[in-house]
């Protein structure tokens, strides 16, 4: 049973507009959430994270929102740029960084010129 | 240059072969991980090492055997694999536990694309 779900396999967004990627989780023990970006033939690259004690974290064009009551988080990218085209993975962790991460299946973001 | 390197990048092996995947991290981290990514499935955690000690084995078959000789190197020894083991194998590292402080970000290598024939 998947504990981290990304229900949209792909998303197409116009360049300059906002991209919103969604993620749902079922394990209430998760206390830290991360987003990774992956290009073909490369490993995932860490993008941004959020602790369960916060509801928002912002880093440049990237903002992550966490709604604990709904067990939902989202990644906002604004404005979207062609280089943002990649697969985005949502991941979650419990009990600390020494444990492994639980990943979603990913969303393929395509930025249209 | 990535802080985590993996060799080889591609590997084709028969079911009776024995091979090893190598991972090296240059980030001064204390924890290392093996993940598997099969087609249309999320990344799955296989093994966790903290300060060279294996702290997690996520119900991985014994035909996969990890080895962590020091905090910078991690191996995955493969023997008598099955075709369904064909996947992308990713290595990652993180700071791990430092005096009880949690650190979550893991940094990944480029992966080894394994094909079992």
mmCIF file of C-alpha atoms in Angstrom:
data_model
loop_
_atom_site.group_PDB
_atom_site.id
_atom_site.type_symbol
_atom_site.label_atom_id
_atom_site.label_comp_id
_atom_site.label_asym_id
_atom_site.label_seq_id
_atom_site.Cartn_x
_atom_site.Cartn_y
_atom_site.Cartn_z
ATOM 1 C CA UNK A 1 0.000 0.000 0.000
ATOM 2 C CA UNK A 2 1.482 3.312 -1.111
ATOM 3 C CA UNK A 3 2.055 5.713 1.758
ATOM 4 C CA UNK A 4 2.977 8.629 -0.515
ATOM 5 C CA UNK A 5 0.813 9.252 -3.553
ATOM 6 C CA UNK A 6 1.231 11.538 -6.518
ATOM 7 C CA UNK A 7 -1.943 11.059 -8.477
ATOM 8 C CA UNK A 8 -0.981 13.075 -11.553
ATOM 9 C CA UNK A 9 1.552 11.193 -13.707
ATOM 10 C CA UNK A 10 2.059 14.280 -15.855
ATOM 11 C CA UNK A 11 1.321 18.007 -15.917
ATOM 12 C CA UNK A 12 1.693 20.498 -18.751
ATOM 13 C CA UNK A 13 2.078 24.220 -17.939
ATOM 14 C CA UNK A 14 2.708 27.296 -20.042
ATOM 15 C CA UNK A 15 6.059 29.025 -19.541
ATOM 16 C CA UNK A 16 5.721 31.907 -17.093
ATOM 17 C CA UNK A 17 2.622 30.495 -15.414
ATOM 18 C CA UNK A 18 2.395 28.739 -12.056
ATOM 19 C CA UNK A 19 3.027 24.989 -11.778
ATOM 20 C CA UNK A 20 1.326 23.204 -8.900
ATOM 21 C CA UNK A 21 2.329 19.653 -8.084
ATOM 22 C CA UNK A 22 0.349 17.713 -5.493
ATOM 23 C CA UNK A 23 1.165 14.931 -3.077
ATOM 24 C CA UNK A 24 -0.923 13.022 -0.522
ATOM 25 C CA UNK A 25 0.280 10.772 2.273
ATOM 26 C CA UNK A 26 -1.341 8.293 4.611
ATOM 27 C CA UNK A 27 1.239 7.756 7.365
ATOM 28 C CA UNK A 28 0.599 10.189 10.224
ATOM 29 C CA UNK A 29 4.081 9.432 11.616
ATOM 30 C CA UNK A 30 5.764 11.279 8.772
ATOM 31 C CA UNK A 31 7.353 14.424 10.184
ATOM 32 C CA UNK A 32 9.396 15.741 7.276
ATOM 33 C CA UNK A 33 8.596 16.110 3.608
ATOM 34 C CA UNK A 34 10.856 16.696 0.651
ATOM 35 C CA UNK A 35 10.600 17.377 -3.055
ATOM 36 C CA UNK A 36 13.135 16.037 -5.513
ATOM 37 C CA UNK A 37 13.590 16.817 -9.187
ATOM 38 C CA UNK A 38 14.933 14.282 -11.665
ATOM 39 C CA UNK A 39 16.227 14.689 -15.185
ATOM 40 C CA UNK A 40 16.677 11.642 -17.457
ATOM 41 C CA UNK A 41 19.902 9.702 -16.837
ATOM 42 C CA UNK A 42 20.536 11.572 -13.585
ATOM 43 C CA UNK A 43 19.787 10.846 -9.955
ATOM 44 C CA UNK A 44 17.111 12.811 -8.073
ATOM 45 C CA UNK A 45 18.209 16.282 -6.933
ATOM 46 C CA UNK A 46 16.978 17.726 -3.647
ATOM 47 C CA UNK A 47 14.771 20.771 -4.221
ATOM 48 C CA UNK A 48 12.998 21.903 -1.068
ATOM 49 C CA UNK A 49 11.694 20.462 2.188
ATOM 50 C CA UNK A 50 9.286 21.216 5.010
ATOM 51 C CA UNK A 51 8.973 20.088 8.589
ATOM 52 C CA UNK A 52 5.593 19.026 9.957
ATOM 53 C CA UNK A 53 5.715 21.919 12.431
ATOM 54 C CA UNK A 54 5.424 24.385 9.543
ATOM 55 C CA UNK A 55 2.784 24.921 6.889
ATOM 56 C CA UNK A 56 4.878 26.766 4.313
ATOM 57 C CA UNK A 57 8.473 26.968 3.165
ATOM 58 C CA UNK A 58 9.725 29.172 0.388
ATOM 59 C CA UNK A 59 12.968 29.157 -1.591
ATOM 60 C CA UNK A 60 13.131 31.474 -4.574
ATOM 61 C CA UNK A 61 10.603 30.358 -7.179
ATOM 62 C CA UNK A 62 9.701 27.249 -5.182
ATOM 63 C CA UNK A 63 7.185 27.119 -2.337
ATOM 64 C CA UNK A 64 5.981 24.028 -0.535
ATOM 65 C CA UNK A 65 2.687 24.044 1.381
ATOM 66 C CA UNK A 66 1.724 21.441 3.971
ATOM 67 C CA UNK A 67 -1.814 20.739 5.151
ATOM 68 C CA UNK A 68 -1.423 18.202 7.949
ATOM 69 C CA UNK A 69 -5.118 17.761 8.628
ATOM 70 C CA UNK A 70 -5.650 16.792 4.985
ATOM 71 C CA UNK A 71 -2.322 14.917 4.790
ATOM 72 C CA UNK A 72 -1.574 16.882 1.665
ATOM 73 C CA UNK A 73 1.348 18.889 0.386
ATOM 74 C CA UNK A 74 1.939 20.826 -2.771
ATOM 75 C CA UNK A 75 4.862 22.354 -4.606
ATOM 76 C CA UNK A 76 4.356 25.675 -6.357
ATOM 77 C CA UNK A 77 6.776 26.876 -9.001
ATOM 78 C CA UNK A 78 6.339 30.430 -10.180
ATOM 79 C CA UNK A 79 7.135 31.536 -12.774
ATOM 80 C CA UNK A 80 7.649 28.231 -14.562
ATOM 81 C CA UNK A 81 10.683 28.024 -16.821
ATOM 82 C CA UNK A 82 11.656 25.543 -19.571
ATOM 83 C CA UNK A 83 14.444 24.154 -17.371
ATOM 84 C CA UNK A 84 11.822 23.105 -14.847
ATOM 85 C CA UNK A 85 10.691 20.327 -17.192
ATOM 86 C CA UNK A 86 11.550 17.159 -15.254
ATOM 87 C CA UNK A 87 10.023 14.470 -13.069
ATOM 88 C CA UNK A 88 9.203 15.684 -9.555
ATOM 89 C CA UNK A 89 9.123 13.269 -6.640
ATOM 90 C CA UNK A 90 7.476 13.843 -3.312
ATOM 91 C CA UNK A 91 9.171 12.038 -0.389
ATOM 92 C CA UNK A 92 8.515 11.703 3.316
ATOM 93 C CA UNK A 93 10.430 10.628 6.371
ATOM 94 C CA UNK A 94 9.726 9.640 9.953
ATOM 95 C CA UNK A 95 12.029 9.412 12.965
ATOM 96 C CA UNK A 96 14.849 11.357 11.417
ATOM 97 C CA UNK A 97 17.265 11.689 8.528
ATOM 98 C CA UNK A 98 19.141 8.465 9.119
ATOM 99 C CA UNK A 99 16.081 6.516 7.999
ATOM 100 C CA UNK A 100 15.227 6.021 4.389
ATOM 101 C CA UNK A 101 12.713 8.106 2.517
ATOM 102 C CA UNK A 102 9.345 6.949 1.216
ATOM 103 C CA UNK A 103 8.742 8.232 -2.296
ATOM 104 C CA UNK A 104 5.750 8.845 -4.517
ATOM 105 C CA UNK A 105 5.733 7.670 -8.142
ATOM 106 C CA UNK A 106 6.521 11.124 -9.479
ATOM 107 C CA UNK A 107 4.872 13.723 -11.714
ATOM 108 C CA UNK A 108 6.341 14.570 -15.091
ATOM 109 C CA UNK A 109 6.177 18.357 -15.465
ATOM 110 C CA UNK A 110 6.326 19.703 -18.997
ATOM 111 C CA UNK A 111 6.772 23.440 -19.488
ATOM 112 C CA UNK A 112 5.383 24.577 -22.829
ATOM 113 C CA UNK A 113 7.049 27.582 -24.525
ATOM 114 C CA UNK B 1 30.919 17.140 -10.261
ATOM 115 C CA UNK B 2 28.283 15.288 -8.286
ATOM 116 C CA UNK B 3 29.058 14.555 -4.641
ATOM 117 C CA UNK B 4 27.859 10.962 -5.057
ATOM 118 C CA UNK B 5 29.282 8.770 -7.804
ATOM 119 C CA UNK B 6 28.166 5.328 -8.922
ATOM 120 C CA UNK B 7 29.871 2.746 -11.122
ATOM 121 C CA UNK B 8 29.128 1.222 -13.471
ATOM 122 C CA UNK B 9 26.406 3.379 -15.018
ATOM 123 C CA UNK B 10 25.056 0.449 -17.029
ATOM 124 C CA UNK B 11 25.320 -3.272 -16.366
ATOM 125 C CA UNK B 12 23.993 -6.293 -18.215
ATOM 126 C CA UNK B 13 24.346 -9.618 -16.436
ATOM 127 C CA UNK B 14 23.095 -13.155 -16.753
ATOM 128 C CA UNK B 15 21.172 -14.869 -13.998
ATOM 129 C CA UNK B 16 24.188 -16.951 -12.962
ATOM 130 C CA UNK B 17 26.669 -14.067 -12.832
ATOM 131 C CA UNK B 18 28.087 -12.305 -9.800
ATOM 132 C CA UNK B 19 28.638 -8.575 -10.026
ATOM 133 C CA UNK B 20 29.002 -5.587 -7.712
ATOM 134 C CA UNK B 21 27.733 -2.017 -7.823
ATOM 135 C CA UNK B 22 29.909 0.661 -6.271
ATOM 136 C CA UNK B 23 28.952 3.970 -4.696
ATOM 137 C CA UNK B 24 31.246 6.680 -3.348
ATOM 138 C CA UNK B 25 30.283 9.918 -1.630
ATOM 139 C CA UNK B 26 32.551 12.959 -1.326
ATOM 140 C CA UNK B 27 30.302 14.961 1.002
ATOM 141 C CA UNK B 28 31.616 13.874 4.381
ATOM 142 C CA UNK B 29 28.298 12.192 5.182
ATOM 143 C CA UNK B 30 27.793 9.409 7.684
ATOM 144 C CA UNK B 31 24.755 7.614 6.285
ATOM 145 C CA UNK B 32 24.410 5.810 2.959
ATOM 146 C CA UNK B 33 21.453 4.158 1.264
ATOM 147 C CA UNK B 34 20.548 1.855 -1.602
ATOM 148 C CA UNK B 35 17.274 2.405 -3.466
ATOM 149 C CA UNK B 36 15.690 0.525 -6.347
ATOM 150 C CA UNK B 37 13.506 2.105 -9.015
ATOM 151 C CA UNK B 38 11.571 -0.289 -11.217
ATOM 152 C CA UNK B 39 9.481 0.812 -14.179
ATOM 153 C CA UNK B 40 6.264 2.577 -13.139
ATOM 154 C CA UNK B 41 7.026 2.124 -9.436
ATOM 155 C CA UNK B 42 8.281 4.597 -6.843
ATOM 156 C CA UNK B 43 11.813 4.489 -5.507
ATOM 157 C CA UNK B 44 12.011 1.696 -2.953
ATOM 158 C CA UNK B 45 14.432 1.773 -0.042
ATOM 159 C CA UNK B 46 16.613 -1.337 0.141
ATOM 160 C CA UNK B 47 19.332 -0.773 2.752
ATOM 161 C CA UNK B 48 20.470 1.912 5.202
ATOM 162 C CA UNK B 49 23.916 2.267 6.729
ATOM 163 C CA UNK B 50 24.686 4.690 9.551
ATOM 164 C CA UNK B 51 28.336 5.078 10.515
ATOM 165 C CA UNK B 52 29.094 1.838 8.618
ATOM 166 C CA UNK B 53 26.444 -0.103 10.557
ATOM 167 C CA UNK B 54 23.465 -1.509 8.700
ATOM 168 C CA UNK B 55 20.398 -0.088 10.399
ATOM 169 C CA UNK B 56 17.723 -1.156 7.962
ATOM 170 C CA UNK B 57 17.116 -4.010 5.564
ATOM 171 C CA UNK B 58 13.798 -3.445 3.875
ATOM 172 C CA UNK B 59 12.912 -7.136 3.307
ATOM 173 C CA UNK B 60 15.366 -7.402 0.439
ATOM 174 C CA UNK B 61 16.103 -10.905 -0.967
ATOM 175 C CA UNK B 62 19.459 -12.377 0.005
ATOM 176 C CA UNK B 63 20.643 -12.330 -3.613
ATOM 177 C CA UNK B 64 21.357 -8.648 -2.879
ATOM 178 C CA UNK B 65 24.186 -8.241 -0.375
ATOM 179 C CA UNK B 66 25.339 -4.784 0.755
ATOM 180 C CA UNK B 67 28.752 -3.886 2.102
ATOM 181 C CA UNK B 68 29.879 -0.628 3.704
ATOM 182 C CA UNK B 69 33.634 -0.720 4.456
ATOM 183 C CA UNK B 70 33.742 2.949 5.492
ATOM 184 C CA UNK B 71 31.476 5.995 5.563
ATOM 185 C CA UNK B 72 32.459 7.000 2.026
ATOM 186 C CA UNK B 73 31.946 3.735 0.175
ATOM 187 C CA UNK B 74 28.982 1.453 -0.327
ATOM 188 C CA UNK B 75 28.735 -1.687 -2.425
ATOM 189 C CA UNK B 76 25.844 -3.836 -3.556
ATOM 190 C CA UNK B 77 26.901 -7.375 -4.383
ATOM 191 C CA UNK B 78 24.617 -9.197 -6.802
ATOM 192 C CA UNK B 79 24.349 -12.937 -7.410
ATOM 193 C CA UNK B 80 21.824 -15.247 -9.086
ATOM 194 C CA UNK B 81 19.517 -12.370 -9.938
ATOM 195 C CA UNK B 82 16.172 -12.716 -11.694
ATOM 196 C CA UNK B 83 14.958 -10.779 -14.753
ATOM 197 C CA UNK B 84 12.497 -8.902 -12.509
ATOM 198 C CA UNK B 85 15.516 -7.418 -10.684
ATOM 199 C CA UNK B 86 16.216 -5.304 -13.752
ATOM 200 C CA UNK B 87 15.891 -1.714 -12.558
ATOM 201 C CA UNK B 88 17.715 1.522 -11.802
ATOM 202 C CA UNK B 89 19.721 1.201 -8.588
ATOM 203 C CA UNK B 90 20.362 4.479 -6.829
ATOM 204 C CA UNK B 91 22.776 5.241 -4.032
ATOM 205 C CA UNK B 92 22.277 8.194 -1.690
ATOM 206 C CA UNK B 93 23.992 9.718 1.308
ATOM 207 C CA UNK B 94 23.051 12.065 4.132
ATOM 208 C CA UNK B 95 24.600 13.444 7.283
ATOM 209 C CA UNK B 96 22.612 10.912 9.288
ATOM 210 C CA UNK B 97 22.416 11.303 13.053
ATOM 211 C CA UNK B 98 24.716 13.935 14.484
ATOM 212 C CA UNK B 99 24.502 14.151 18.259
ATOM 213 C CA UNK B 100 20.800 13.415 18.103
ATOM 214 C CA UNK B 101 20.110 16.075 15.503
ATOM 215 C CA UNK B 102 18.010 14.903 12.636
ATOM 216 C CA UNK B 103 19.091 15.596 9.101
ATOM 217 C CA UNK B 104 16.766 14.589 6.331
ATOM 218 C CA UNK B 105 18.153 15.632 2.985
ATOM 219 C CA UNK B 106 19.593 12.792 0.998
ATOM 220 C CA UNK B 107 21.845 13.342 -1.988
ATOM 221 C CA UNK B 108 21.667 10.862 -4.824
ATOM 222 C CA UNK B 109 24.109 9.472 -7.330
ATOM 223 C CA UNK B 110 23.206 9.066 -11.023
ATOM 224 C CA UNK B 111 22.292 5.399 -10.628
ATOM 225 C CA UNK B 112 23.256 2.112 -12.261
ATOM 226 C CA UNK B 113 20.877 0.810 -14.925
ATOM 227 C CA UNK B 114 20.866 -2.970 -14.408
ATOM 228 C CA UNK B 115 19.518 -5.456 -16.942
ATOM 229 C CA UNK B 116 19.305 -9.129 -16.010
ATOM 230 C CA UNK B 117 19.041 -11.482 -18.983
#
